[in-house]
Short mmCIF file of N, CA and C in Angstrom, two decimals:
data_model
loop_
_atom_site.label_atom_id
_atom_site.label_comp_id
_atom_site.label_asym_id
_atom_site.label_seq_id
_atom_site.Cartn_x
_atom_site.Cartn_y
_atom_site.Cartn_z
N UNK A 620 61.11 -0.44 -33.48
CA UNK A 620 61.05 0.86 -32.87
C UNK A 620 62.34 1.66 -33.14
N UNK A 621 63.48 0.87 -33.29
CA UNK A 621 64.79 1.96 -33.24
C UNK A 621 64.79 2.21 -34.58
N UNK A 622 64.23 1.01 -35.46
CA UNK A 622 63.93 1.87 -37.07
C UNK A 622 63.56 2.94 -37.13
N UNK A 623 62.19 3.13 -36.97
CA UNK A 623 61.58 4.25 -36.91
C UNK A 623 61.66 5.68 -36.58
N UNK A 624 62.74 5.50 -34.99
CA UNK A 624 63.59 6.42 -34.70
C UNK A 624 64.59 6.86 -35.59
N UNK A 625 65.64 5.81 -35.95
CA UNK A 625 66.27 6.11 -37.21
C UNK A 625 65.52 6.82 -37.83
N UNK A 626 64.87 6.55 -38.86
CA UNK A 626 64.33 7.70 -40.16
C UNK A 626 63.79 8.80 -39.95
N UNK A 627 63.00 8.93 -38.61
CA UNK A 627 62.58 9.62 -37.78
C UNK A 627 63.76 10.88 -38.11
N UNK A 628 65.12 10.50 -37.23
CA UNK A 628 65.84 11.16 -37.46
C UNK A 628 66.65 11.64 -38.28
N UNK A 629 66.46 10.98 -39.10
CA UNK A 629 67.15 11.39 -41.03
C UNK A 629 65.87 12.54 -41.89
N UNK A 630 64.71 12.44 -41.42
CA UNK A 630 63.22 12.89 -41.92
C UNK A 630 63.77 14.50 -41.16
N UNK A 631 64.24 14.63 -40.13
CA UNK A 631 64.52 15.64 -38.73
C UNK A 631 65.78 16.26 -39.59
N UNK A 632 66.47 15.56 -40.20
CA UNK A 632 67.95 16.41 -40.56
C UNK A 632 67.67 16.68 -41.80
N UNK A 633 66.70 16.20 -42.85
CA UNK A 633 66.84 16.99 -44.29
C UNK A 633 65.67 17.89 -43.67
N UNK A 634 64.43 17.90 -42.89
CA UNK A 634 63.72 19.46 -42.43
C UNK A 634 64.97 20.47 -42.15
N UNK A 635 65.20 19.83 -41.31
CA UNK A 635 66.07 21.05 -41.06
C UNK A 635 67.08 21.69 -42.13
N UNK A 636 67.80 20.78 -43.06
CA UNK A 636 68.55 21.44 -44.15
C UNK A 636 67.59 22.44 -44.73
N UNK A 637 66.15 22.10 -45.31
CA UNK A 637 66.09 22.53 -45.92
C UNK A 637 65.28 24.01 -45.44
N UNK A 638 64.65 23.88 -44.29
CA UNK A 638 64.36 24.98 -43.28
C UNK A 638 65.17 26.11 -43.06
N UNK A 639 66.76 26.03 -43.18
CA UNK A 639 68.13 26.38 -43.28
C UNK A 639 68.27 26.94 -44.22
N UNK A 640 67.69 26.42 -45.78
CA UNK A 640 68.11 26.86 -46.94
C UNK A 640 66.78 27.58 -47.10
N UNK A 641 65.75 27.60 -46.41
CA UNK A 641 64.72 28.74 -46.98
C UNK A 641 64.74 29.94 -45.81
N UNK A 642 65.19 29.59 -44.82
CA UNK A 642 65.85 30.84 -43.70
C UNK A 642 66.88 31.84 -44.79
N UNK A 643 67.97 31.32 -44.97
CA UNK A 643 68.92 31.80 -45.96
C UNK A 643 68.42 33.24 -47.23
N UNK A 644 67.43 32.12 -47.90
CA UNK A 644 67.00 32.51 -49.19
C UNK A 644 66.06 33.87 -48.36
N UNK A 645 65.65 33.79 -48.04
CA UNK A 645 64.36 34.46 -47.50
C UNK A 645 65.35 36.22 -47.29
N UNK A 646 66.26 35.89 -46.21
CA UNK A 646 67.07 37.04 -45.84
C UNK A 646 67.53 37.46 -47.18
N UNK A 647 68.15 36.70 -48.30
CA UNK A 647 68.63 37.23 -49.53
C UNK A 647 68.03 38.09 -49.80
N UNK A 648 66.16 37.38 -50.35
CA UNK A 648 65.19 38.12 -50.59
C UNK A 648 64.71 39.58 -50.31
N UNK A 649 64.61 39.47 -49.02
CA UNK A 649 64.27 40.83 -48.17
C UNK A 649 65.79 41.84 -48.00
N UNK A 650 66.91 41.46 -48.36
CA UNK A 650 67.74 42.43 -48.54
C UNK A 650 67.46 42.73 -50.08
N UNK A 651 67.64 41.93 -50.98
CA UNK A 651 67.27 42.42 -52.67
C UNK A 651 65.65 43.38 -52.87
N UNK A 652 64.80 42.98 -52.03
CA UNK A 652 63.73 44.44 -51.63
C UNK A 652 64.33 45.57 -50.97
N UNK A 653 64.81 45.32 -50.14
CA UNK A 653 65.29 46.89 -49.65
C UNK A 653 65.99 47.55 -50.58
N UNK A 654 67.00 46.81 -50.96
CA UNK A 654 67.77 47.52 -52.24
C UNK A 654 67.35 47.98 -53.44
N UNK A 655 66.03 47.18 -54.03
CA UNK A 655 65.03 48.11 -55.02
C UNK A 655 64.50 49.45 -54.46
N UNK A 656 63.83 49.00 -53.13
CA UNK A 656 63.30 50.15 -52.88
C UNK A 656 64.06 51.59 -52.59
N UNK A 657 65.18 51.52 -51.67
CA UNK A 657 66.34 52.26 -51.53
C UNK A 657 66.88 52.89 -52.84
N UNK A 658 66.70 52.57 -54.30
CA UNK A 658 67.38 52.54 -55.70
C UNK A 658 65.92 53.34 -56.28
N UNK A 659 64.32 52.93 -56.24
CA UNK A 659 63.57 53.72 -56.47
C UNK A 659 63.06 55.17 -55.48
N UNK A 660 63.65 54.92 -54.23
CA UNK A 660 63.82 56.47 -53.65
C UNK A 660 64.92 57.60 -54.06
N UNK A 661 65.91 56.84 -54.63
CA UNK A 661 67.18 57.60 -54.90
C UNK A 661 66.48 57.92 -56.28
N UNK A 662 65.90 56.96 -57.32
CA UNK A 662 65.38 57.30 -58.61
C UNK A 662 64.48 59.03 -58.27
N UNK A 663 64.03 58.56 -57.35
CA UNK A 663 62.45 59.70 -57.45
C UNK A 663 62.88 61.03 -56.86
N UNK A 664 63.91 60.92 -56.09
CA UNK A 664 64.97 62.03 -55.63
C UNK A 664 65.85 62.59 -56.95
N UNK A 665 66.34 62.16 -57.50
CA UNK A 665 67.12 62.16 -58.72
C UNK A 665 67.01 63.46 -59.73
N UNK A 666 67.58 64.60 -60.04
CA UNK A 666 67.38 65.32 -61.16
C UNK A 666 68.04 65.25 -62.07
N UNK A 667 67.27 64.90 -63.24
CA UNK A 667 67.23 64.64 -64.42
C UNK A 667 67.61 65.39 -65.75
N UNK A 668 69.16 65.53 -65.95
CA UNK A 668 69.55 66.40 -67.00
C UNK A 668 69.07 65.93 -68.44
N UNK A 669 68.83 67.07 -69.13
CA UNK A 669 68.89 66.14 -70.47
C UNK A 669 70.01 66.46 -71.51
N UNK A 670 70.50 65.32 -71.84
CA UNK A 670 71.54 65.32 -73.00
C UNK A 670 71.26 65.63 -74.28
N UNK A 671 72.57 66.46 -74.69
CA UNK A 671 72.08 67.01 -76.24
C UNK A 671 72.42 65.98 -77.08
N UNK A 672 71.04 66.05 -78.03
CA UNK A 672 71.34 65.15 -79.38
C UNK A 672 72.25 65.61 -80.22
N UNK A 673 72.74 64.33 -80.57
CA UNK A 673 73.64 64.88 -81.93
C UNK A 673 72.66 65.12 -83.24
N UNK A 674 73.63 65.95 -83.63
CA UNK A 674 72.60 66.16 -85.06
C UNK A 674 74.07 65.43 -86.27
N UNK A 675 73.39 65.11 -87.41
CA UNK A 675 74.02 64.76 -88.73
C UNK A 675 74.67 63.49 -88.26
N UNK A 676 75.07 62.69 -89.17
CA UNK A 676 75.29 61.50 -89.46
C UNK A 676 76.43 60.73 -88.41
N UNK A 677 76.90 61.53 -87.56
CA UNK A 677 78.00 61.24 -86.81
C UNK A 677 78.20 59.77 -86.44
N UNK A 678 79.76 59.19 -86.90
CA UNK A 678 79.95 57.72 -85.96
C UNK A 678 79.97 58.23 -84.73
N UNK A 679 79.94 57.11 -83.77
CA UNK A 679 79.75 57.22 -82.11
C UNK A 679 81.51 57.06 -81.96
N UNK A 680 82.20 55.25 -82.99
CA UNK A 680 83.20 55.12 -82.56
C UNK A 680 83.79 55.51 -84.05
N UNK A 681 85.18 55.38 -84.17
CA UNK A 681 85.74 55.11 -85.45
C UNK A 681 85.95 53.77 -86.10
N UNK A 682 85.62 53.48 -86.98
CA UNK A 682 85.43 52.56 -87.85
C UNK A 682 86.85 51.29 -87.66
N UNK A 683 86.32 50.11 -87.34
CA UNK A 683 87.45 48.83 -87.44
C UNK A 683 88.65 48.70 -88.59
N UNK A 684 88.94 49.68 -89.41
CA UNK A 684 89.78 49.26 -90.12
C UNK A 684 90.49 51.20 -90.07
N UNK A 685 90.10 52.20 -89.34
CA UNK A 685 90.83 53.37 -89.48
C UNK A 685 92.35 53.16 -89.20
N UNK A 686 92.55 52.48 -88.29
CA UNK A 686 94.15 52.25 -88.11
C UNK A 686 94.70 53.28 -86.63
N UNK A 687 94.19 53.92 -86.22
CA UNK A 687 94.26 54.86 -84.88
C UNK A 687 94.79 53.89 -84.15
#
């Protein structure tokens, strides 16, 4: 009988770890949703400039060997 209790109570402490670690995860979860959603209201709020293209062959940077 005190076996049983034993494992009993080892069976009782990894539930609970791991009950602990999906409590945890869960809150992560539901804050990383709010924060999409909060990020696609700010998206849909958002006005949208548009940038001018470059025209002709332009580098973006200068070239690895210019020496600048």
């Amino acid at each position: 009988m005190t076996e049983e209790l034993k494992e009993s109570r080892q069976q009782l402490a990894e539930e609970r770890k791991l009950t602990a670690y999906l409590r945890r995860t869960t809150v992560e979860l539901a804050i990383e949703v709010e924060n999409l959603r909060r990020d696609q209201e700010d998206a849909l709020d958002a006005t949208v400039v548009p940038m001018a293209r470059r025209r002709g062959p332009g580098r973006r940077f200068p070239s690895a060997g210019s020496g600048s």
